[in-house]
Amino acid sequence: MSRSQTRADAALRAPSPLFDRPAAPAGILNSNKGFLRALGTLAVVLLAVLPFINATPYLMSIATSALIYVMLAMGLNVVVGYAGLLDLGYIAFFAVGAYISGIFTTVLGWPMWAALPMTIVACIVAGIIIGAPTLRLRSDYLAIVTLGFGEIIRITANNLQITGGPSGIHGIPTWSFGDWSFSDGFTLFGLEFPQRVVFYYFVAAVVVLVGVIGAGRLAKGKMGRAWKAVRDDEDAAEAMGINTYIAKITAYIIGAVWAGIAGQLMATHLSAISPNSFQFLYSALILMSVVLGGMGSTPGVIIGALFVSLAPELLREFSEWRFLIFGVLLVIVMLFRPAGLWPSTAILPWLKKLKPVPPPTAGFMAVPAASANEDLETVEGEETR
């Protein structure tokens, strides 16, 4: 090796860092993560305080239905927002969960908590049966096939005797544990919590703790990164070694299980189900919640689901005009926020105005002379030996 080549190799070696990388910004107003954590804590507090402020049957019923919508939207967000699979028949898994829990509790006499594992197993099987042949399709073809499966599930439930036919299943019991059930309520510190408040607390705990935390963990994990790669470019993801079929069917099954649990909660909440409760309109509304809030964004999906579920109730004073006003509001939101109310890439407005502080760059791109001489002497010493 010549002396000039040795000197060139020594000069090309990367120097050691001249400064430490600054720590990531923290705090409620200094980072998106801190602000979202504070916002989530505030939401949990509001959910816990709401029954103490107003626990009327109407308000608790509307709040429970809104939270079930949030559960459905969180499950569909895994399928559409993370994996990029356009599913127009998502309500089918909602129906599977509701009917399986209704059959096991009314026909076989099982308690609701014992029917939950059977609901999960049935949704996994349904996800495999529906997803295995259809997830090899893409874009519009996948949407059309999933829409067909959603209608097949509804029509099948409408024609089977065990599902009650067009009349559906009635008298679905509430959750019970031994001699106590939700219908009994309970008294704590002199305050009486009736059935509607107990069930509301239960749904709120499932949505806030399991849904938000679970979705966030999935998005940041290895599987979540695979889903996003498939969503962005399936061919490139497959070229990089990702098994795209396994990634897609995993997202589909997870979304199916989440919808099935929401269906079981809905059956308990209403105590009666029928095929008319699972029409295509509800699949469209859930998909609208995900798109409206921001696909792949946990806070955005929650906001979108609350908007879609609560806006018609808040506009009830306008009678027959409320659905027209609701549609106009949706069009306005999509015109001014095409990426969603809270997209996954959203940055807080006040953080956009902050100018990043450049690190000290003196001598960063140059190799210090002392370091280069030391490397050269080391290489020459190795050649001499």
PDB file of C-alpha atoms in Angstrom, residues 128-250:
ATOM      1  CA  ILE A 128     -59.671 -15.927   8.207  1.00  0.00           C
ATOM      2  CA  ILE A 129     -62.601 -17.169   6.117  1.00  0.00           C
ATOM      3  CA  ILE A 130     -63.300 -13.736   4.652  1.00  0.00           C
ATOM      4  CA  GLY A 131     -59.746 -12.430   4.536  1.00  0.00           C
ATOM      5  CA  ALA A 132     -57.870 -15.484   3.234  1.00  0.00           C
ATOM      6  CA  PRO A 133     -59.341 -15.415  -0.293  1.00  0.00           C
ATOM      7  CA  THR A 134     -60.007 -11.671  -0.566  1.00  0.00           C
ATOM      8  CA  LEU A 135     -56.808 -10.052   0.711  1.00  0.00           C
ATOM      9  CA  ARG A 136     -54.950 -11.108  -2.418  1.00  0.00           C
ATOM     10  CA  LEU A 137     -57.014  -8.452  -4.177  1.00  0.00           C
ATOM     11  CA  ARG A 138     -56.251  -4.727  -4.062  1.00  0.00           C
ATOM     12  CA  SER A 139     -57.971  -1.332  -4.124  1.00  0.00           C
ATOM     13  CA  ASP A 140     -61.459  -1.285  -5.662  1.00  0.00           C
ATOM     14  CA  TYR A 141     -61.668  -5.052  -6.112  1.00  0.00           C
ATOM     15  CA  LEU A 142     -61.040  -5.619  -2.395  1.00  0.00           C
ATOM     16  CA  ALA A 143     -63.664  -3.012  -1.491  1.00  0.00           C
ATOM     17  CA  ILE A 144     -66.310  -4.657  -3.696  1.00  0.00           C
ATOM     18  CA  VAL A 145     -65.627  -8.156  -2.329  1.00  0.00           C
ATOM     19  CA  THR A 146     -65.703  -7.033   1.318  1.00  0.00           C
ATOM     20  CA  LEU A 147     -68.955  -5.185   0.639  1.00  0.00           C
ATOM     21  CA  GLY A 148     -70.395  -8.438  -0.698  1.00  0.00           C
ATOM     22  CA  PHE A 149     -69.302 -10.400   2.378  1.00  0.00           C
ATOM     23  CA  GLY A 150     -70.903  -7.805   4.639  1.00  0.00           C
ATOM     24  CA  GLU A 151     -74.222  -8.251   2.870  1.00  0.00           C
ATOM     25  CA  ILE A 152     -73.847 -12.062   2.926  1.00  0.00           C
ATOM     26  CA  ILE A 153     -73.518 -12.035   6.723  1.00  0.00           C
ATOM     27  CA  ARG A 154     -76.612  -9.833   7.114  1.00  0.00           C
ATOM     28  CA  ILE A 155     -78.739 -11.887   4.708  1.00  0.00           C
ATOM     29  CA  THR A 156     -77.593 -15.134   6.345  1.00  0.00           C
ATOM     30  CA  ALA A 157     -78.628 -13.844   9.783  1.00  0.00           C
ATOM     31  CA  ASN A 158     -81.958 -12.817   8.258  1.00  0.00           C
ATOM     32  CA  ASN A 159     -82.678 -16.376   7.077  1.00  0.00           C
ATOM     33  CA  LEU A 160     -81.398 -18.604   9.901  1.00  0.00           C
ATOM     34  CA  GLN A 161     -83.677 -19.834  12.643  1.00  0.00           C
ATOM     35  CA  ILE A 162     -81.004 -19.778  15.326  1.00  0.00           C
ATOM     36  CA  THR A 163     -80.453 -16.053  14.755  1.00  0.00           C
ATOM     37  CA  GLY A 164     -84.176 -15.318  15.046  1.00  0.00           C
ATOM     38  CA  GLY A 165     -84.656 -14.503  11.371  1.00  0.00           C
ATOM     39  CA  PRO A 166     -85.947 -11.002  10.630  1.00  0.00           C
ATOM     40  CA  SER A 167     -87.037 -10.576  14.273  1.00  0.00           C
ATOM     41  CA  GLY A 168     -83.533 -11.099  15.594  1.00  0.00           C
ATOM     42  CA  ILE A 169     -82.644 -12.035  19.171  1.00  0.00           C
ATOM     43  CA  HIS A 170     -84.339 -10.444  22.170  1.00  0.00           C
ATOM     44  CA  GLY A 171     -83.784 -10.611  25.909  1.00  0.00           C
ATOM     45  CA  ILE A 172     -79.978 -10.607  25.767  1.00  0.00           C
ATOM     46  CA  PRO A 173     -78.798 -10.472  29.399  1.00  0.00           C
ATOM     47  CA  THR A 174     -76.343  -7.998  30.809  1.00  0.00           C
ATOM     48  CA  TRP A 175     -72.958  -8.813  32.279  1.00  0.00           C
ATOM     49  CA  SER A 176     -73.147 -10.812  35.506  1.00  0.00           C
ATOM     50  CA  PHE A 177     -70.502 -12.157  37.869  1.00  0.00           C
ATOM     51  CA  GLY A 178     -71.914 -14.690  40.306  1.00  0.00           C
ATOM     52  CA  ASP A 179     -74.861 -13.185  42.164  1.00  0.00           C
ATOM     53  CA  TRP A 180     -74.100  -9.626  41.035  1.00  0.00           C
ATOM     54  CA  SER A 181     -74.859  -8.136  37.634  1.00  0.00           C
ATOM     55  CA  PHE A 182     -74.793  -4.736  35.991  1.00  0.00           C
ATOM     56  CA  SER A 183     -78.557  -4.506  36.447  1.00  0.00           C
ATOM     57  CA  ASP A 184     -78.076  -4.469  40.242  1.00  0.00           C
ATOM     58  CA  GLY A 185     -75.703  -1.518  40.213  1.00  0.00           C
ATOM     59  CA  PHE A 186     -73.731  -0.749  43.346  1.00  0.00           C
ATOM     60  CA  THR A 187     -73.308   1.872  46.045  1.00  0.00           C
ATOM     61  CA  LEU A 188     -69.937   3.498  46.688  1.00  0.00           C
ATOM     62  CA  PHE A 189     -69.282   6.117  49.394  1.00  0.00           C
ATOM     63  CA  GLY A 190     -72.992   6.691  49.752  1.00  0.00           C
ATOM     64  CA  LEU A 191     -73.468   7.251  46.002  1.00  0.00           C
ATOM     65  CA  GLU A 192     -75.714   4.906  44.058  1.00  0.00           C
ATOM     66  CA  PHE A 193     -74.509   3.834  40.589  1.00  0.00           C
ATOM     67  CA  PRO A 194     -77.386   2.362  38.551  1.00  0.00           C
ATOM     68  CA  GLN A 195     -77.049  -0.057  35.656  1.00  0.00           C
ATOM     69  CA  ARG A 196     -76.642   2.578  32.951  1.00  0.00           C
ATOM     70  CA  VAL A 197     -73.739   4.227  34.793  1.00  0.00           C
ATOM     71  CA  VAL A 198     -71.998   0.916  35.543  1.00  0.00           C
ATOM     72  CA  PHE A 199     -72.144  -0.158  31.911  1.00  0.00           C
ATOM     73  CA  TYR A 200     -71.000   3.287  30.798  1.00  0.00           C
ATOM     74  CA  TYR A 201     -67.974   2.996  33.091  1.00  0.00           C
ATOM     75  CA  PHE A 202     -67.202  -0.438  31.687  1.00  0.00           C
ATOM     76  CA  VAL A 203     -67.308   0.669  28.050  1.00  0.00           C
ATOM     77  CA  ALA A 204     -65.302   3.815  28.838  1.00  0.00           C
ATOM     78  CA  ALA A 205     -62.553   1.755  30.490  1.00  0.00           C
ATOM     79  CA  VAL A 206     -62.339  -0.612  27.495  1.00  0.00           C
ATOM     80  CA  VAL A 207     -62.209   2.205  24.951  1.00  0.00           C
ATOM     81  CA  VAL A 208     -59.731   4.464  26.704  1.00  0.00           C
ATOM     82  CA  LEU A 209     -57.316   1.929  28.178  1.00  0.00           C
ATOM     83  CA  VAL A 210     -57.321  -0.998  25.739  1.00  0.00           C
ATOM     84  CA  GLY A 211     -58.184   0.840  22.530  1.00  0.00           C
ATOM     85  CA  VAL A 212     -55.943   3.870  22.655  1.00  0.00           C
ATOM     86  CA  ILE A 213     -52.953   2.231  24.346  1.00  0.00           C
ATOM     87  CA  GLY A 214     -53.253  -0.951  22.273  1.00  0.00           C
ATOM     88  CA  ALA A 215     -53.546   0.912  18.968  1.00  0.00           C
ATOM     89  CA  GLY A 216     -50.572   3.090  19.841  1.00  0.00           C
ATOM     90  CA  ARG A 217     -48.431   0.078  20.710  1.00  0.00           C
ATOM     91  CA  LEU A 218     -49.398  -1.724  17.525  1.00  0.00           C
ATOM     92  CA  ALA A 219     -48.561   1.297  15.398  1.00  0.00           C
ATOM     93  CA  LYS A 220     -45.084   1.693  16.917  1.00  0.00           C
ATOM     94  CA  GLY A 221     -44.170  -2.005  16.912  1.00  0.00           C
ATOM     95  CA  LYS A 222     -42.660  -4.206  14.242  1.00  0.00           C
ATOM     96  CA  MET A 223     -46.046  -5.287  12.943  1.00  0.00           C
ATOM     97  CA  GLY A 224     -47.255  -1.690  12.788  1.00  0.00           C
ATOM     98  CA  ARG A 225     -44.264  -0.667  10.707  1.00  0.00           C
ATOM     99  CA  ALA A 226     -44.953  -3.590   8.354  1.00  0.00           C
ATOM    100  CA  TRP A 227     -48.572  -2.457   7.982  1.00  0.00           C
ATOM    101  CA  LYS A 228     -47.530   1.077   7.106  1.00  0.00           C
ATOM    102  CA  ALA A 229     -45.006  -0.201   4.580  1.00  0.00           C
ATOM    103  CA  VAL A 230     -47.728  -2.279   2.903  1.00  0.00           C
ATOM    104  CA  ARG A 231     -50.039   0.727   2.926  1.00  0.00           C
ATOM    105  CA  ASP A 232     -47.492   3.027   1.296  1.00  0.00           C
ATOM    106  CA  ASP A 233     -46.254   0.617  -1.376  1.00  0.00           C
ATOM    107  CA  GLU A 234     -47.058  -3.077  -1.249  1.00  0.00           C
ATOM    108  CA  ASP A 235     -44.636  -4.045  -4.011  1.00  0.00           C
ATOM    109  CA  ALA A 236     -41.736  -2.199  -2.385  1.00  0.00           C
ATOM    110  CA  ALA A 237     -42.592  -3.728   1.010  1.00  0.00           C
ATOM    111  CA  GLU A 238     -42.557  -7.214  -0.503  1.00  0.00           C
ATOM    112  CA  ALA A 239     -39.242  -6.481  -2.206  1.00  0.00           C
ATOM    113  CA  MET A 240     -37.797  -5.526   1.194  1.00  0.00           C
ATOM    114  CA  GLY A 241     -38.669  -8.944   2.613  1.00  0.00           C
ATOM    115  CA  ILE A 242     -42.025  -8.245   4.289  1.00  0.00           C
ATOM    116  CA  ASN A 243     -44.597 -11.002   3.966  1.00  0.00           C
ATOM    117  CA  THR A 244     -47.367  -8.701   2.811  1.00  0.00           C
ATOM    118  CA  TYR A 245     -50.080 -11.364   2.879  1.00  0.00           C
ATOM    119  CA  ILE A 246     -49.393 -12.243   6.533  1.00  0.00           C
ATOM    120  CA  ALA A 247     -49.252  -8.558   7.451  1.00  0.00           C
ATOM    121  CA  LYS A 248     -52.597  -7.857   5.789  1.00  0.00           C
ATOM    122  CA  ILE A 249     -54.441 -10.847   7.220  1.00  0.00           C
ATOM    123  CA  THR A 250     -53.085 -10.074  10.698  1.00  0.00           C
TER     124      THR A 250
END
